[in-house]
Amino acid sequence: MDLQFFGSCVLQFCVAMVATVCFSLAFQVPRRHFVACGTAGAVGWVVYIICTAAGLSMPAATLVATFPLAGISRFFAITHRAPVTLFLLCAIFPLVPGAGIYYTAYYLLNNEQILFASKGVETLKTAVALAMGIAIVCSIPLPRRISRHQYRGPKMN
Amino acid sequence: MTDRAMEMVVEAGKAMLENGGEVFRAQDTMEIMAHSLGIQEFRVYVLTNGIFASAEGEDGPISAVRHVPRVSVHLGRVEAVNAISRELAEGKLDLDSAEKALHDACAIPAYGFKVSLLAGAVGSGCFAFLFGGAGPEIVTAFCAGIAEMLIMQLFHKGGVSKVFTDIAAAAACTALALAVRPLWGAGYNPSGAIIGALMVLTPGVALTMGIRDIINADYLSGTIRLFDALLCAGCLACGVALTYMVALSFWRIPL
C-alpha cells in the first residue's frame, strides 16, 4: 500500500463518515449515536475500496466489508445499549449497490442487453452478499456474560 | 386491567413496526412486555405490515389486530420502545408509567425540514465523491439532493403514493444533472452526479432487511420487504429512464 493510496483511503474514510451520518439523520437516529454510525459506515466503505483495489469482485468485496461493519455495529449496540439495527441500517448504506441499480437501468435503456444482464446479476449478487454478511455476523452467538447486556431484553423460557 | 396491558403491548409493537423495527424485534419486544405485565396465554404473530395477538383476559379471551400500512423510518423511536421493554422486564416500570413512556416515545419529534434537506444534499454530494466524481459532479449531486428531498417531503405531506414519489424524485435529479451539462463543459459526467443523488433514494433498508427476514425464516415478511425493494428500485430506474428518453427525443441530448 503506497502513500498516495493511503491518503485517498483517509479521505474516503472521512467522506464516507459524513455520508453515513447524513443517513443516520434521515433515519432519525438520536444524536448521541452519530459517531458510532459514522465509524461503522466508514470502516465498511474503506474495507470495500481496499478489497476492490486488491482485485476482488464487487460482491466479494461487499461480503468482506460487511464483516467488520456488522461487528462494529454489534460492538456499539452493546456499549451504547441500543438496538443493533440503529447502526447497521445507516452503516450499510455506502455499500448498497445504488450505482448497480442505476447502470442496470441505463444499459436496458441503451439496448445493451448483455451489459444489462451482467450488471443486473452483479447488483443482485451484491445485495445478497450484503445481507449474507450481516446475517453471518449477527448470528454468531455472544458469550452469555456479554449478550446479557445486549438490548434484546431477557430471553423467556 | 389485562385489557389495558394488552392494548399497551400491541401499541408498542405497532410503534416498533411503524418506525422501521424488524419483525423479530417487534415480536420479541411484545412477548417480553406481555410476560413482564403478567398477561396470561399471550400469543402474537407479527408480519411486516400487521400484528395479530391474543391473550386470556379476566372475562374470557381477548384479541387485538393492528394493520401497519405505512412505514417511515424513525430509529430513535425504535430505540425508545426497546428501552421501555427492557425497563419493564427489569421491573423499573409499572403499567401506568409504561403507557406514559410509550406515549412519549411515539411523540419523539423528527429532525426539522431544513436539517433533513441539508442531510440529503450533503449525503448526495458525498456519494458522488465516493463513486469517483470530481467537483462538478459533487456540486450537481448536492443540488439534485436538495431537489429530491424537497420532492420527497412535499409529496409525503401531500399524501402522494410512494411509487409516484420515487419516480418523481429520480426523474427530478436526472433532469437536473442533464440540464446543467452545458454549464460544466466537457469534463462533466452526468452519471456520477445521478448515482450520488440516487443513493439517497435506494431501497437499501428494505433490501437488506428483506433478506435478513428470510434468513430468520420469516419468509412471508421477507418477501413483502423484498417486493417493496424491487418496486422501489423499479421506480428509480423508471424515473431515470423516462427522463433520459424525454431528453433524448425532445432535445437530442445524448446519453
CSV table of C-alpha atoms in Angstrom, one decimal:
chain,number,residue,atom,x,y,z
A,1,MET,CA,0.0,0.0,0.0
A,2,ASP,CA,1.8,3.2,-1.1
A,3,LEU,CA,1.4,6.6,0.4
A,4,GLN,CA,-0.9,8.0,-2.2
A,5,PHE,CA,-3.4,5.1,-1.8
A,6,PHE,CA,-3.2,5.5,1.9
A,7,GLY,CA,-4.0,9.2,1.6
A,8,SER,CA,-7.0,8.6,-0.6
A,9,CYS,CA,-8.2,5.9,1.9
A,10,VAL,CA,-8.1,8.5,4.7
A,11,LEU,CA,-10.1,11.0,2.6
A,12,GLN,CA,-12.6,8.3,1.6
A,13,PHE,CA,-13.0,7.4,5.3
A,14,CYS,CA,-13.9,10.9,6.2
A,15,VAL,CA,-16.3,11.4,3.3
A,16,ALA,CA,-18.0,8.0,4.0
A,17,MET,CA,-18.3,9.0,7.6
A,18,VAL,CA,-20.1,12.2,6.7
A,19,ALA,CA,-22.3,10.4,4.2
A,20,THR,CA,-23.3,7.8,6.8
A,21,VAL,CA,-24.1,10.5,9.4
A,22,CYS,CA,-26.3,12.1,6.8
A,23,PHE,CA,-28.2,8.8,6.5
A,24,SER,CA,-28.5,8.4,10.3
A,25,LEU,CA,-30.1,11.8,10.3
A,26,ALA,CA,-32.5,10.8,7.6
A,27,PHE,CA,-33.4,7.7,9.7
A,28,GLN,CA,-33.9,9.9,12.8
A,29,VAL,CA,-31.1,8.3,14.8
A,30,PRO,CA,-30.6,10.2,18.1
A,31,ARG,CA,-27.5,12.5,18.0
A,32,ARG,CA,-25.5,10.5,20.6
A,33,HIS,CA,-25.2,7.6,18.1
A,34,PHE,CA,-23.9,9.7,15.1
A,35,VAL,CA,-20.2,9.0,15.7
A,36,ALA,CA,-20.8,5.3,16.1
A,37,CYS,CA,-22.9,5.1,12.9
A,38,GLY,CA,-20.3,7.1,11.0
A,39,THR,CA,-17.4,5.0,12.2
A,40,ALA,CA,-19.2,1.7,11.2
A,41,GLY,CA,-20.1,3.0,7.8
A,42,ALA,CA,-16.7,4.5,7.1
A,43,VAL,CA,-14.8,1.3,8.1
A,44,GLY,CA,-17.1,-0.8,5.9
A,45,TRP,CA,-16.5,1.5,3.0
A,46,VAL,CA,-12.7,1.7,3.4
A,47,VAL,CA,-12.5,-2.1,3.6
A,48,TYR,CA,-14.6,-2.3,0.5
A,49,ILE,CA,-12.3,0.0,-1.5
A,50,ILE,CA,-9.2,-1.8,-0.3
A,51,CYS,CA,-10.7,-5.1,-1.4
A,52,THR,CA,-11.7,-3.8,-4.8
A,53,ALA,CA,-8.2,-2.3,-5.2
A,54,ALA,CA,-6.8,-5.7,-4.4
A,55,GLY,CA,-8.8,-7.2,-7.2
A,56,LEU,CA,-11.8,-8.7,-5.6
A,57,SER,CA,-15.1,-8.5,-7.4
A,58,MET,CA,-17.9,-6.2,-6.2
A,59,PRO,CA,-20.0,-8.9,-4.5
A,60,ALA,CA,-16.9,-10.5,-2.8
A,61,ALA,CA,-15.6,-7.1,-1.6
A,62,THR,CA,-19.1,-6.2,-0.3
A,63,LEU,CA,-19.2,-9.5,1.6
A,64,VAL,CA,-15.8,-9.0,3.2
A,65,ALA,CA,-16.6,-5.3,4.1
A,66,THR,CA,-19.8,-6.3,5.9
A,67,PHE,CA,-17.9,-8.4,8.4
A,68,PRO,CA,-16.1,-5.5,10.2
A,69,LEU,CA,-19.1,-3.3,9.6
A,70,ALA,CA,-21.6,-5.7,11.3
A,71,GLY,CA,-19.0,-6.5,14.0
A,72,ILE,CA,-18.5,-2.8,14.9
A,73,SER,CA,-22.3,-2.3,14.8
A,74,ARG,CA,-22.8,-5.1,17.3
A,75,PHE,CA,-20.0,-3.7,19.4
A,76,PHE,CA,-21.7,-0.3,19.6
A,77,ALA,CA,-25.1,-1.9,20.2
A,78,ILE,CA,-23.7,-3.4,23.3
A,79,THR,CA,-21.7,-0.4,24.5
A,80,HIS,CA,-24.5,2.1,23.7
A,81,ARG,CA,-27.2,-0.2,24.8
A,82,ALA,CA,-29.2,0.4,21.6
A,83,PRO,CA,-30.7,-2.0,19.0
A,84,VAL,CA,-28.1,-3.1,16.5
A,85,THR,CA,-30.4,-2.1,13.7
A,86,LEU,CA,-29.8,1.5,14.5
A,87,PHE,CA,-26.1,1.2,13.5
A,88,LEU,CA,-26.5,-1.4,10.9
A,89,LEU,CA,-29.1,0.3,8.7
A,90,CYS,CA,-27.1,3.5,8.5
A,91,ALA,CA,-23.7,1.9,8.1
A,92,ILE,CA,-24.6,-0.4,5.2
A,93,PHE,CA,-25.8,2.5,3.1
A,94,PRO,CA,-22.5,3.2,1.3
A,95,LEU,CA,-22.3,-0.5,0.3
A,96,VAL,CA,-25.9,-0.7,-1.1
A,97,PRO,CA,-25.5,-1.2,-4.9
A,98,GLY,CA,-27.2,2.1,-5.9
A,99,ALA,CA,-24.8,2.5,-8.8
A,100,GLY,CA,-25.6,-1.0,-9.9
A,101,ILE,CA,-29.3,-0.2,-10.0
A,102,TYR,CA,-28.6,2.9,-12.0
A,103,TYR,CA,-26.4,1.2,-14.5
A,104,THR,CA,-28.8,-1.7,-14.9
A,105,ALA,CA,-31.5,0.7,-15.9
A,106,TYR,CA,-29.0,2.7,-18.1
A,107,TYR,CA,-28.0,-0.4,-20.1
A,108,LEU,CA,-31.5,-1.5,-20.5
A,109,LEU,CA,-32.3,1.8,-22.0
A,110,ASN,CA,-29.3,1.8,-24.3
A,111,ASN,CA,-30.4,-1.6,-25.6
A,112,GLU,CA,-27.2,-3.2,-24.4
A,113,GLN,CA,-28.7,-6.5,-23.4
A,114,ILE,CA,-25.6,-8.3,-22.4
A,115,LEU,CA,-24.2,-5.5,-20.3
A,116,PHE,CA,-27.7,-5.1,-18.8
A,117,ALA,CA,-27.9,-8.8,-17.8
A,118,SER,CA,-24.4,-8.8,-16.3
A,119,LYS,CA,-24.9,-5.6,-14.4
A,120,GLY,CA,-28.3,-6.7,-13.1
A,121,VAL,CA,-26.9,-10.1,-11.9
A,122,GLU,CA,-23.9,-8.3,-10.3
A,123,THR,CA,-26.3,-5.9,-8.5
A,124,LEU,CA,-28.4,-8.8,-7.2
A,125,LYS,CA,-25.3,-10.7,-6.1
A,126,THR,CA,-24.0,-7.6,-4.2
A,127,ALA,CA,-27.3,-7.2,-2.4
A,128,VAL,CA,-27.4,-10.9,-1.4
A,129,ALA,CA,-23.7,-10.7,-0.3
A,130,LEU,CA,-24.6,-7.6,1.9
A,131,ALA,CA,-27.4,-9.4,3.6
A,132,MET,CA,-25.5,-12.7,4.0
A,133,GLY,CA,-22.6,-10.9,5.6
A,134,ILE,CA,-24.8,-9.2,8.1
A,135,ALA,CA,-26.7,-12.5,8.8
A,136,ILE,CA,-23.5,-14.4,9.3
A,137,VAL,CA,-22.0,-11.8,11.8
A,138,CYS,CA,-25.3,-11.3,13.6
A,139,SER,CA,-25.9,-15.0,14.1
A,140,ILE,CA,-22.6,-15.5,15.9
A,141,PRO,CA,-23.7,-16.1,19.5
A,142,LEU,CA,-22.0,-14.0,22.1
A,143,PRO,CA,-20.9,-15.3,25.5
A,144,ARG,CA,-23.8,-15.1,27.9
A,145,ARG,CA,-22.0,-12.6,30.1
A,146,ILE,CA,-21.9,-10.1,27.2
A,147,SER,CA,-25.1,-10.8,25.5
A,148,ARG,CA,-27.0,-10.2,28.7
A,149,HIS,CA,-26.1,-6.5,28.2
A,150,GLN,CA,-27.4,-6.5,24.7
A,151,TYR,CA,-30.6,-4.7,24.0
A,152,ARG,CA,-33.0,-7.5,23.2
A,153,GLY,CA,-34.0,-8.0,26.8
A,154,PRO,CA,-34.0,-11.2,28.8
A,155,LYS,CA,-35.0,-14.3,26.9
A,156,MET,CA,-38.1,-16.0,28.1
A,157,ASN,CA,-38.3,-19.7,28.8
B,1,MET,CA,-56.5,-4.5,33.7
B,2,THR,CA,-55.4,-7.1,31.2
B,3,ASP,CA,-57.3,-5.3,28.5
B,4,ARG,CA,-55.2,-2.1,29.2
B,5,ALA,CA,-52.0,-4.1,29.4
B,6,MET,CA,-52.8,-5.9,26.1
B,7,GLU,CA,-53.6,-2.6,24.4
B,8,MET,CA,-50.3,-1.1,25.5
B,9,VAL,CA,-48.3,-4.1,24.4
B,10,VAL,CA,-49.9,-4.2,21.0
B,11,GLU,CA,-49.5,-0.4,20.6
B,12,ALA,CA,-45.8,-0.8,21.4
B,13,GLY,CA,-45.4,-3.5,18.7
B,14,LYS,CA,-47.2,-1.2,16.3
B,15,ALA,CA,-44.9,1.7,17.1
B,16,MET,CA,-41.9,-0.5,16.5
B,17,LEU,CA,-43.1,-1.7,13.1
B,18,GLU,CA,-44.2,1.7,12.0
B,19,ASN,CA,-40.8,3.2,12.7
B,20,GLY,CA,-38.7,0.6,11.0
B,21,GLY,CA,-38.0,-2.1,13.6
B,22,GLU,CA,-37.6,-5.6,12.4
B,23,VAL,CA,-40.3,-8.2,12.6
B,24,PHE,CA,-38.5,-10.4,15.0
B,25,ARG,CA,-37.6,-7.5,17.2
B,26,ALA,CA,-41.3,-6.4,17.4
B,27,GLN,CA,-42.3,-9.9,18.3
B,28,ASP,CA,-39.6,-10.3,20.9
B,29,THR,CA,-40.4,-6.9,22.5
B,30,MET,CA,-44.1,-7.7,22.7
B,31,GLU,CA,-43.5,-11.1,24.3
B,32,ILE,CA,-41.2,-9.6,26.8
B,33,MET,CA,-43.6,-6.8,27.7
B,34,ALA,CA,-46.5,-9.2,28.0
B,35,HIS,CA,-44.5,-11.5,30.2
B,36,SER,CA,-43.5,-8.6,32.4
B,37,LEU,CA,-47.0,-7.3,32.7
B,38,GLY,CA,-48.3,-10.7,33.6
B,39,ILE,CA,-50.6,-11.2,30.6
B,40,GLN,CA,-51.7,-14.8,30.6
B,41,GLU,CA,-51.5,-17.0,27.4
B,42,PHE,CA,-50.1,-14.2,25.3
B,43,ARG,CA,-49.7,-15.3,21.7
B,44,VAL,CA,-48.6,-13.0,18.9
B,45,TYR,CA,-47.9,-13.2,15.2
B,46,VAL,CA,-46.1,-10.3,13.5
B,47,LEU,CA,-45.8,-9.6,9.8
B,48,THR,CA,-44.1,-6.7,8.1
B,49,ASN,CA,-47.4,-4.8,7.9
B,50,GLY,CA,-49.6,-6.4,10.6
B,51,ILE,CA,-49.9,-7.7,14.2
B,52,PHE,CA,-52.2,-10.4,15.4
B,53,ALA,CA,-52.3,-11.1,19.1
B,54,SER,CA,-54.5,-12.9,21.6
B,55,ALA,CA,-54.4,-13.5,25.3
B,56,GLU,CA,-56.5,-14.7,28.2
B,57,GLY,CA,-58.4,-11.8,29.9
B,58,GLU,CA,-60.3,-11.7,33.2
B,59,ASP,CA,-63.6,-12.2,31.4
B,60,GLY,CA,-62.6,-14.6,28.6
B,61,PRO,CA,-60.2,-14.4,25.7
B,62,ILE,CA,-59.1,-11.1,24.2
B,63,SER,CA,-57.6,-10.4,20.9
B,64,ALA,CA,-56.0,-7.5,19.1
B,65,VAL,CA,-55.2,-6.9,15.4
B,66,ARG,CA,-53.2,-4.0,14.0
B,67,HIS,CA,-52.6,-3.0,10.4
B,68,VAL,CA,-49.4,-1.1,9.8
B,69,PRO,CA,-49.7,0.1,6.2
B,70,ARG,CA,-47.0,2.7,6.0
B,71,VAL,CA,-43.5,2.7,7.4
B,72,SER,CA,-41.5,5.8,7.9
B,73,VAL,CA,-38.1,5.1,9.4
B,74,HIS,CA,-37.5,6.7,12.8
B,75,LEU,CA,-34.9,4.7,14.6
B,76,GLY,CA,-34.9,6.9,17.6
B,77,ARG,CA,-38.5,5.7,18.4
B,78,VAL,CA,-37.5,2.1,17.9
B,79,GLU,CA,-34.7,2.6,20.4
B,80,ALA,CA,-37.1,4.3,22.9
B,81,VAL,CA,-39.7,1.5,22.7
B,82,ASN,CA,-36.9,-1.1,23.1
B,83,ALA,CA,-35.8,0.8,26.3
B,84,ILE,CA,-39.4,0.6,27.7
B,85,SER,CA,-39.5,-3.2,27.2
B,86,ARG,CA,-36.2,-3.6,28.9
B,87,GLU,CA,-37.2,-1.4,31.9
B,88,LEU,CA,-40.5,-3.3,32.1
B,89,ALA,CA,-38.6,-6.6,32.2
B,90,GLU,CA,-36.3,-5.2,34.9
B,91,GLY,CA,-39.3,-4.2,36.9
B,92,LYS,CA,-38.5,-0.5,36.8
B,93,LEU,CA,-41.8,0.5,35.2
B,94,ASP,CA,-45.4,-0.4,36.0
B,95,LEU,CA,-48.3,-0.3,33.5
B,96,ASP,CA,-49.2,3.4,34.1
B,97,SER,CA,-45.6,4.7,33.7
B,98,ALA,CA,-45.0,2.4,30.7
B,99,GLU,CA,-48.1,3.7,29.0
B,100,LYS,CA,-46.8,7.2,29.5
B,101,ALA,CA,-43.4,6.3,28.4
B,102,LEU,CA,-44.8,4.7,25.2
B,103,HIS,CA,-46.8,7.9,24.5
B,104,ASP,CA,-43.7,10.0,24.9
B,105,ALA,CA,-41.7,7.6,22.7
B,106,CYS,CA,-44.2,7.9,19.9
B,107,ALA,CA,-44.0,11.7,20.2
B,108,ILE,CA,-40.3,12.0,19.8
B,109,PRO,CA,-40.0,14.6,17.1
B,110,ALA,CA,-38.3,14.1,13.7
B,111,TYR,CA,-35.4,16.3,12.7
B,112,GLY,CA,-36.6,19.6,11.1
B,113,PHE,CA,-37.3,20.2,7.5
B,114,LYS,CA,-34.1,22.2,6.9
B,115,VAL,CA,-31.9,19.7,8.6
B,116,SER,CA,-33.3,16.8,6.5
B,117,LEU,CA,-32.9,18.8,3.4
B,118,LEU,CA,-29.2,19.6,4.2
B,119,ALA,CA,-28.6,15.9,5.2
B,120,GLY,CA,-30.0,14.7,1.8
B,121,ALA,CA,-27.9,17.2,-0.1
B,122,VAL,CA,-24.7,16.6,1.7
B,123,GLY,CA,-25.2,12.8,1.5
B,124,SER,CA,-25.7,13.1,-2.2
B,125,GLY,CA,-22.6,15.1,-2.6
B,126,CYS,CA,-20.6,12.7,-0.5
B,127,PHE,CA,-21.7,9.7,-2.5
B,128,ALA,CA,-20.9,11.5,-5.8
B,129,PHE,CA,-17.4,11.8,-4.4
B,130,LEU,CA,-17.2,8.2,-3.2
B,131,PHE,CA,-18.3,6.9,-6.6
B,132,GLY,CA,-15.4,8.7,-8.3
B,133,GLY,CA,-17.0,12.1,-9.0
B,134,ALA,CA,-15.0,15.4,-9.1
B,135,GLY,CA,-16.0,19.0,-8.4
B,136,PRO,CA,-18.8,19.4,-11.0
B,137,GLU,CA,-20.4,16.1,-10.1
B,138,ILE,CA,-20.3,16.7,-6.4
B,139,VAL,CA,-21.9,20.2,-6.7
B,140,THR,CA,-24.6,18.9,-9.1
B,141,ALA,CA,-25.3,16.0,-6.8
B,142,PHE,CA,-25.6,18.4,-3.9
B,143,CYS,CA,-28.2,20.4,-5.8
B,144,ALA,CA,-30.0,17.3,-7.0
B,145,GLY,CA,-30.1,16.1,-3.4
B,146,ILE,CA,-31.9,19.3,-2.4
B,147,ALA,CA,-34.4,18.9,-5.2
B,148,GLU,CA,-35.2,15.3,-4.4
B,149,MET,CA,-35.5,15.9,-0.7
B,150,LEU,CA,-37.9,18.7,-1.4
B,151,ILE,CA,-40.0,16.5,-3.6
B,152,MET,CA,-39.9,13.7,-1.0
B,153,GLN,CA,-41.0,15.9,1.8
B,154,LEU,CA,-43.7,17.8,-0.1
B,155,PHE,CA,-45.2,14.6,-1.6
B,156,HIS,CA,-45.1,12.9,1.7
B,157,LYS,CA,-47.0,15.8,3.3
B,158,GLY,CA,-49.5,15.8,0.4
B,159,GLY,CA,-50.1,12.1,0.8
B,160,VAL,CA,-48.9,11.2,-2.7
B,161,SER,CA,-48.2,7.4,-3.1
B,162,LYS,CA,-44.7,6.1,-2.5
B,163,VAL,CA,-44.4,4.8,-6.1
B,164,PHE,CA,-45.0,8.1,-7.7
B,165,THR,CA,-42.8,10.0,-5.2
B,166,ASP,CA,-39.9,7.7,-6.1
B,167,ILE,CA,-40.4,8.1,-9.8
B,168,ALA,CA,-40.7,11.9,-9.5
B,169,ALA,CA,-37.6,12.2,-7.3
B,170,ALA,CA,-35.5,10.1,-9.5
B,171,ALA,CA,-36.7,11.9,-12.6
B,172,ALA,CA,-36.0,15.3,-11.0
B,173,CYS,CA,-32.4,14.5,-10.1
B,174,THR,CA,-31.8,13.1,-13.5
B,175,ALA,CA,-33.3,16.1,-15.2
B,176,LEU,CA,-31.2,18.4,-13.1
B,177,ALA,CA,-28.0,16.5,-13.8
B,178,LEU,CA,-28.6,16.6,-17.5
B,179,ALA,CA,-29.8,20.2,-17.6
B,180,VAL,CA,-26.6,21.6,-16.1
B,181,ARG,CA,-24.4,19.8,-18.6
B,182,PRO,CA,-23.8,22.9,-20.8
B,183,LEU,CA,-22.7,24.7,-17.6
B,184,TRP,CA,-19.8,22.4,-16.8
B,185,GLY,CA,-18.5,21.6,-20.2
B,186,ALA,CA,-16.6,18.6,-21.3
B,187,GLY,CA,-15.2,17.2,-18.1
B,188,TYR,CA,-18.6,16.6,-16.6
B,189,ASN,CA,-20.1,13.1,-16.3
B,190,PRO,CA,-23.8,13.2,-15.5
B,191,SER,CA,-23.9,9.6,-14.4
B,192,GLY,CA,-21.6,10.3,-11.5
B,193,ALA,CA,-23.9,13.1,-10.2
B,194,ILE,CA,-27.1,11.0,-10.8
B,195,ILE,CA,-25.7,8.0,-8.9
B,196,GLY,CA,-24.7,10.2,-6.0
B,197,ALA,CA,-28.2,11.7,-5.8
B,198,LEU,CA,-29.9,8.3,-6.3
B,199,MET,CA,-28.1,6.7,-3.4
B,200,VAL,CA,-30.3,8.6,-1.0
B,201,LEU,CA,-33.4,7.0,-2.6
B,202,THR,CA,-32.2,3.4,-3.0
B,203,PRO,CA,-34.2,0.8,-1.1
B,204,GLY,CA,-31.2,-0.4,0.9
B,205,VAL,CA,-33.1,-0.9,4.1
B,206,ALA,CA,-35.9,-2.9,2.5
B,207,LEU,CA,-33.5,-5.0,0.5
B,208,THR,CA,-31.2,-5.9,3.4
B,209,MET,CA,-34.0,-6.4,5.9
B,210,GLY,CA,-35.9,-8.5,3.5
B,211,ILE,CA,-33.0,-10.9,3.0
B,212,ARG,CA,-32.4,-10.8,6.8
B,213,ASP,CA,-36.0,-11.7,7.5
B,214,ILE,CA,-35.8,-14.6,5.0
B,215,ILE,CA,-32.6,-15.9,6.7
B,216,ASN,CA,-34.5,-15.6,10.0
B,217,ALA,CA,-37.1,-17.9,8.4
B,218,ASP,CA,-39.8,-15.2,8.3
B,219,TYR,CA,-40.4,-16.0,4.7
B,220,LEU,CA,-43.6,-14.0,4.3
B,221,SER,CA,-42.3,-10.8,5.9
B,222,GLY,CA,-39.1,-11.1,3.9
B,223,THR,CA,-41.0,-11.5,0.7
B,224,ILE,CA,-43.1,-8.4,1.5
B,225,ARG,CA,-39.9,-6.4,2.1
B,226,LEU,CA,-38.1,-7.7,-1.0
B,227,PHE,CA,-41.1,-6.8,-3.2
B,228,ASP,CA,-41.0,-3.4,-1.6
B,229,ALA,CA,-37.3,-3.1,-2.5
B,230,LEU,CA,-37.9,-4.4,-6.0
B,231,LEU,CA,-40.8,-1.9,-6.6
B,232,CYS,CA,-38.7,1.0,-5.3
B,233,ALA,CA,-35.7,0.0,-7.5
B,234,GLY,CA,-38.0,-0.3,-10.4
B,235,CYS,CA,-39.4,3.2,-9.7
B,236,LEU,CA,-36.0,4.7,-9.6
B,237,ALA,CA,-35.0,3.0,-12.8
B,238,CYS,CA,-38.2,4.1,-14.4
B,239,GLY,CA,-37.8,7.8,-13.3
B,240,VAL,CA,-34.2,7.9,-14.7
B,241,ALA,CA,-35.2,6.1,-17.9
B,242,LEU,CA,-38.2,8.3,-18.6
B,243,THR,CA,-36.1,11.5,-18.2
B,244,TYR,CA,-33.4,10.2,-20.4
B,245,MET,CA,-35.9,9.2,-23.1
B,246,VAL,CA,-37.6,12.6,-22.9
B,247,ALA,CA,-34.2,14.4,-23.1
B,248,LEU,CA,-33.1,12.2,-26.0
B,249,SER,CA,-36.2,12.6,-28.1
B,250,PHE,CA,-37.0,16.3,-27.5
B,251,TRP,CA,-33.7,17.9,-27.1
B,252,ARG,CA,-31.4,15.4,-28.7
B,253,ILE,CA,-29.3,15.2,-25.5
B,254,PRO,CA,-27.2,12.1,-25.9
B,255,LEU,CA,-27.0,9.6,-23.0
